[in-house]
């Protein structure tokens, strides 16, 4: 397929590289990044002029809307606008509507799996939008990832992503505060892991991404809490979940508290640039207020 790839940062560059390695004709555009091995256009519109599929992997909804306004008018009729960024549900639905009005097909398909998953081609895609467009780009999902789920109409991919990451933020905090409590009770961390990882407190945060160094599988905790999944990216997703909860009038007290804790961690403590599991050393240092 002829693919335009807009936004070749930490995630976009390795995703584009995997598509090229699989034989697709990829033309990239980025306002800053110039990754090697990707044929680059001088504008987003130029990259999209003959594309069957335009993939965007951008920082936020505002930038997505701006790029959408540039590329929707030039994409050939019937082309697919595939946004893989994590953005607010409203922006995802708005650009899909504009794409439809211009005779295009649209999918929002944010990813889980991080930079490692983008490099290894093992991302999970959660998609919202047209079923036939989903089937058309399924071979691309299979190259860039290991699983793709169509979650319903436009915006539902973003909805799935922020609900998932709201659970992740809450369970990571719960796991970290439990380790810090265990420390103060004199309970060995390895014993705590051995019990919880096979008991009803288990979760991905404990079992697959244990925040305690030297315990459980290898994780950013074993690498000085270098990300991994940075605390500020978790904060971004928690902010999106709270925006969506406000708009939908949903009561999400745990999600709200997780958002507040990560905001403090990133903005006024030492969380920025550290993995989101560095909540554990944060709790270690604290006493009951
Ligand atoms: P990044 O900042 O490394 O990359 C974004 C790229 O977009 C940059 O290279 C930037 O120059 C480019 N860009 C900005 N404005 C542009 C414009 N107007 N036109 C063209 N290019 C433009 O971010 P990233 O880590 O690659 O993340 C991309 C998206 O994926 C975000 O929405 C993020 O939330 C999501 N995501 C990231 C991770 C992760 O672990 N990094 C995991 C899952 C999802």
CSV table of C-alpha atoms in Angstrom, one decimal, residues 17-257:
chain,number,residue,atom,x,y,z
A,17,UNK,CA,10.2,1.3,9.8
A,18,UNK,CA,8.3,-1.9,10.3
A,19,UNK,CA,5.9,-1.1,7.5
A,20,UNK,CA,8.8,-0.3,5.1
A,21,UNK,CA,10.5,-3.6,6.1
A,22,UNK,CA,7.3,-5.4,5.2
A,23,UNK,CA,7.4,-3.9,1.7
A,24,UNK,CA,5.0,-1.0,1.9
A,25,UNK,CA,5.7,2.3,0.1
A,26,UNK,CA,5.9,4.8,3.0
A,27,UNK,CA,6.3,8.6,2.7
A,28,UNK,CA,6.8,10.4,6.0
A,29,UNK,CA,6.4,13.9,7.3
A,30,UNK,CA,7.3,15.4,10.7
A,31,UNK,CA,7.9,19.0,11.8
A,32,UNK,CA,11.0,18.0,13.7
A,33,UNK,CA,12.1,14.4,13.5
A,34,UNK,CA,14.1,13.1,10.5
A,35,UNK,CA,14.4,9.4,11.0
A,36,UNK,CA,16.8,7.5,8.8
A,37,UNK,CA,15.4,5.0,6.3
A,38,UNK,CA,12.1,6.8,5.8
A,39,UNK,CA,11.4,8.7,2.5
A,40,UNK,CA,10.3,12.2,3.7
A,41,UNK,CA,8.0,14.7,2.1
A,42,UNK,CA,8.3,18.5,2.7
A,43,UNK,CA,4.7,18.9,3.9
A,44,UNK,CA,2.0,16.6,5.4
A,45,UNK,CA,-0.2,17.4,2.3
A,46,UNK,CA,2.6,16.3,-0.1
A,47,UNK,CA,3.0,13.0,1.8
A,48,UNK,CA,-0.7,12.3,1.5
A,49,UNK,CA,-1.3,13.3,-2.2
A,50,UNK,CA,-1.3,9.7,-3.5
A,51,UNK,CA,-1.8,7.7,-0.3
A,52,UNK,CA,-4.2,4.8,0.2
A,53,UNK,CA,-3.8,5.2,3.9
A,54,UNK,CA,-2.6,8.2,6.0
A,55,UNK,CA,-1.4,7.2,9.5
A,56,UNK,CA,-1.0,9.9,12.1
A,57,UNK,CA,1.0,9.4,15.3
A,58,UNK,CA,0.9,12.8,17.0
A,59,UNK,CA,1.2,14.2,20.5
A,60,UNK,CA,-2.4,15.4,21.2
A,61,UNK,CA,-5.9,16.2,19.9
A,62,UNK,CA,-5.1,19.8,19.1
A,63,UNK,CA,-2.2,18.9,16.8
A,64,UNK,CA,-4.3,16.0,15.3
A,65,UNK,CA,-7.1,18.5,14.4
A,66,UNK,CA,-4.5,20.8,12.8
A,67,UNK,CA,-2.9,18.0,10.7
A,68,UNK,CA,-6.3,16.6,9.8
A,69,UNK,CA,-7.3,20.0,8.3
A,70,UNK,CA,-4.2,19.9,6.2
A,71,UNK,CA,-4.5,16.3,4.9
A,72,UNK,CA,-8.2,15.6,4.6
A,73,UNK,CA,-8.7,17.9,1.6
A,74,UNK,CA,-5.8,16.3,-0.4
A,75,UNK,CA,-6.3,12.6,0.4
A,76,UNK,CA,-7.7,10.7,-2.6
A,77,UNK,CA,-11.4,9.8,-2.2
A,78,UNK,CA,-11.9,6.4,-0.5
A,79,UNK,CA,-8.5,6.6,1.3
A,80,UNK,CA,-8.3,5.7,5.0
A,81,UNK,CA,-7.4,8.2,7.6
A,82,UNK,CA,-5.9,6.1,10.4
A,83,UNK,CA,-5.0,8.0,13.6
A,84,UNK,CA,-2.9,5.9,16.1
A,85,UNK,CA,-2.3,8.8,18.5
A,86,UNK,CA,-3.8,8.9,22.0
A,87,UNK,CA,-6.2,11.9,21.9
A,88,UNK,CA,-9.5,13.0,23.5
A,89,UNK,CA,-12.6,11.2,22.3
A,90,UNK,CA,-14.1,14.4,21.0
A,91,UNK,CA,-11.1,15.2,18.7
A,92,UNK,CA,-11.2,11.6,17.4
A,93,UNK,CA,-14.9,11.9,16.6
A,94,UNK,CA,-14.5,15.3,15.1
A,95,UNK,CA,-11.7,14.4,12.6
A,96,UNK,CA,-13.6,11.2,11.7
A,97,UNK,CA,-16.6,13.3,10.8
A,98,UNK,CA,-14.6,15.6,8.7
A,99,UNK,CA,-13.0,12.7,6.9
A,100,UNK,CA,-16.4,11.1,6.2
A,101,UNK,CA,-17.7,14.4,4.8
A,102,UNK,CA,-14.7,14.5,2.4
A,103,UNK,CA,-15.4,10.9,1.1
A,104,UNK,CA,-12.7,9.2,3.2
A,105,UNK,CA,-12.9,6.4,5.7
A,106,UNK,CA,-11.7,6.9,9.2
A,107,UNK,CA,-10.4,4.9,12.1
A,108,UNK,CA,-9.0,5.9,15.5
A,109,UNK,CA,-6.7,3.2,16.6
A,110,UNK,CA,-4.6,4.2,19.7
A,111,UNK,CA,-2.0,1.7,20.8
A,112,UNK,CA,-0.8,0.0,23.9
A,113,UNK,CA,2.7,-1.5,24.2
A,114,UNK,CA,5.0,1.6,24.3
A,115,UNK,CA,8.2,2.2,22.4
A,116,UNK,CA,9.4,-1.4,22.9
A,117,UNK,CA,6.2,-2.7,21.4
A,118,UNK,CA,6.5,-0.2,18.5
A,119,UNK,CA,10.0,-1.4,17.7
A,120,UNK,CA,9.2,-5.1,18.1
A,121,UNK,CA,6.0,-4.9,16.1
A,122,UNK,CA,4.0,-6.2,19.1
A,123,UNK,CA,1.6,-3.3,19.7
A,124,UNK,CA,-2.1,-3.8,20.6
A,125,UNK,CA,-4.4,-1.6,18.5
A,126,UNK,CA,-7.9,-0.6,19.8
A,127,UNK,CA,-9.9,0.7,17.0
A,128,UNK,CA,-13.0,2.7,16.5
A,129,UNK,CA,-14.7,3.4,13.1
A,130,UNK,CA,-15.7,1.7,9.8
A,131,UNK,CA,-15.6,-2.1,9.7
A,132,UNK,CA,-14.5,-2.3,6.1
A,133,UNK,CA,-11.7,0.2,6.7
A,134,UNK,CA,-10.6,-1.9,9.7
A,135,UNK,CA,-10.5,-5.0,7.5
A,136,UNK,CA,-8.5,-3.1,4.8
A,137,UNK,CA,-5.8,-2.0,7.3
A,138,UNK,CA,-5.7,-5.2,9.3
A,139,UNK,CA,-2.6,-6.4,7.4
A,140,UNK,CA,-0.9,-3.1,8.6
A,141,UNK,CA,-2.0,-3.7,12.2
A,142,UNK,CA,-0.5,-7.3,11.9
A,143,UNK,CA,2.9,-5.8,10.9
A,144,UNK,CA,3.0,-3.1,13.6
A,145,UNK,CA,1.3,-5.1,16.3
A,146,UNK,CA,0.2,-8.5,17.6
A,147,UNK,CA,-3.5,-7.7,18.2
A,148,UNK,CA,-6.1,-5.3,16.9
A,149,UNK,CA,-9.7,-5.1,18.3
A,150,UNK,CA,-12.5,-3.1,16.6
A,151,UNK,CA,-14.3,-1.6,19.6
A,152,UNK,CA,-17.2,0.1,17.8
A,153,UNK,CA,-17.8,3.4,16.0
A,154,UNK,CA,-15.4,6.4,15.8
A,155,UNK,CA,-14.0,7.4,19.1
A,156,UNK,CA,-14.4,4.0,20.7
A,157,UNK,CA,-10.7,3.1,20.2
A,158,UNK,CA,-9.8,6.2,22.3
A,159,UNK,CA,-12.5,5.2,24.8
A,160,UNK,CA,-11.0,1.7,25.2
A,161,UNK,CA,-7.5,3.2,25.6
A,162,UNK,CA,-8.4,5.7,28.3
A,163,UNK,CA,-10.5,3.2,30.3
A,164,UNK,CA,-7.6,0.7,30.1
A,165,UNK,CA,-5.1,3.3,31.2
A,166,UNK,CA,-7.3,4.5,34.0
A,167,UNK,CA,-7.3,1.0,35.4
A,168,UNK,CA,-3.5,0.8,34.9
A,169,UNK,CA,-2.9,4.1,36.8
A,170,UNK,CA,-5.1,3.1,39.7
A,171,UNK,CA,-3.7,-0.4,40.0
A,172,UNK,CA,-0.1,0.8,39.8
A,173,UNK,CA,-0.7,3.3,42.6
A,174,UNK,CA,-2.5,0.5,44.7
A,175,UNK,CA,0.4,-1.9,44.1
A,176,UNK,CA,3.0,0.8,45.0
A,177,UNK,CA,1.3,1.9,48.2
A,178,UNK,CA,0.8,-1.8,49.2
A,179,UNK,CA,4.6,-2.4,48.8
A,180,UNK,CA,5.4,0.7,50.9
A,181,UNK,CA,3.0,-0.5,53.6
A,182,UNK,CA,4.5,-4.0,53.4
A,183,UNK,CA,8.0,-2.4,54.0
A,184,UNK,CA,6.7,-0.7,57.2
A,185,UNK,CA,5.1,-3.9,58.4
A,186,UNK,CA,8.4,-5.8,57.9
A,187,UNK,CA,7.1,-8.0,55.1
A,188,UNK,CA,9.8,-8.9,52.6
A,189,UNK,CA,9.1,-7.6,49.1
A,190,UNK,CA,9.8,-11.0,47.4
A,191,UNK,CA,7.4,-12.7,49.8
A,192,UNK,CA,4.8,-10.0,49.1
A,193,UNK,CA,5.2,-10.6,45.3
A,194,UNK,CA,5.1,-14.4,45.7
A,195,UNK,CA,1.8,-14.2,47.5
A,196,UNK,CA,0.0,-11.3,45.6
A,197,UNK,CA,1.1,-12.4,42.1
A,198,UNK,CA,-0.8,-15.7,42.7
A,199,UNK,CA,-3.6,-14.3,44.8
A,200,UNK,CA,-6.6,-12.0,44.3
A,201,UNK,CA,-4.5,-8.8,44.4
A,202,UNK,CA,-2.7,-9.7,41.2
A,203,UNK,CA,-2.7,-7.4,38.2
A,204,UNK,CA,-0.5,-6.5,35.3
A,205,UNK,CA,1.2,-3.8,37.5
A,206,UNK,CA,2.3,-6.5,40.0
A,207,UNK,CA,2.8,-9.5,37.7
A,208,UNK,CA,4.2,-8.1,34.5
A,209,UNK,CA,5.6,-4.7,35.5
A,210,UNK,CA,6.5,-5.1,39.2
A,211,UNK,CA,7.4,-1.7,40.6
A,212,UNK,CA,9.9,-3.2,43.2
A,213,UNK,CA,13.5,-3.5,42.0
A,214,UNK,CA,14.8,-7.1,41.9
A,215,UNK,CA,11.4,-8.6,42.3
A,216,UNK,CA,9.3,-10.2,39.6
A,217,UNK,CA,10.1,-10.0,35.9
A,218,UNK,CA,12.5,-7.4,34.6
A,219,UNK,CA,10.9,-4.0,34.5
A,220,UNK,CA,11.9,-0.3,34.6
A,221,UNK,CA,12.3,-0.6,38.4
A,222,UNK,CA,15.4,-2.7,37.6
A,223,UNK,CA,16.8,0.1,35.5
A,224,UNK,CA,16.6,3.0,38.0
A,225,UNK,CA,13.0,3.7,36.9
A,226,UNK,CA,14.1,4.9,33.5
A,227,UNK,CA,11.0,4.7,31.3
A,228,UNK,CA,9.4,2.5,30.0
A,229,UNK,CA,6.1,4.4,30.3
A,230,UNK,CA,6.9,7.8,31.6
A,231,UNK,CA,4.9,9.3,34.5
A,232,UNK,CA,3.9,12.3,32.3
A,233,UNK,CA,2.4,10.0,29.6
A,234,UNK,CA,0.4,8.3,32.3
A,235,UNK,CA,-0.7,11.7,33.5
A,236,UNK,CA,-1.7,12.6,29.9
A,237,UNK,CA,-3.9,9.5,29.7
A,238,UNK,CA,-5.5,10.1,33.1
A,239,UNK,CA,-6.2,13.7,32.1
A,240,UNK,CA,-8.0,12.4,29.0
A,241,UNK,CA,-10.0,9.9,31.1
A,242,UNK,CA,-11.1,12.7,33.4
A,243,UNK,CA,-12.0,14.9,30.5
A,244,UNK,CA,-14.1,12.1,29.1
A,245,UNK,CA,-15.7,11.3,32.5
A,246,UNK,CA,-16.7,14.9,32.9
A,247,UNK,CA,-18.2,15.1,29.4
A,248,UNK,CA,-20.1,11.8,29.9
A,249,UNK,CA,-21.1,12.6,33.5
A,250,UNK,CA,-19.5,9.5,34.8
A,251,UNK,CA,-18.5,9.1,38.4
A,252,UNK,CA,-14.8,7.9,38.5
A,253,UNK,CA,-13.4,8.7,42.0
A,254,UNK,CA,-10.4,6.4,41.8
A,255,UNK,CA,-9.5,7.6,38.3
A,256,UNK,CA,-9.8,11.2,39.6
A,257,UNK,CA,-7.5,10.5,42.6
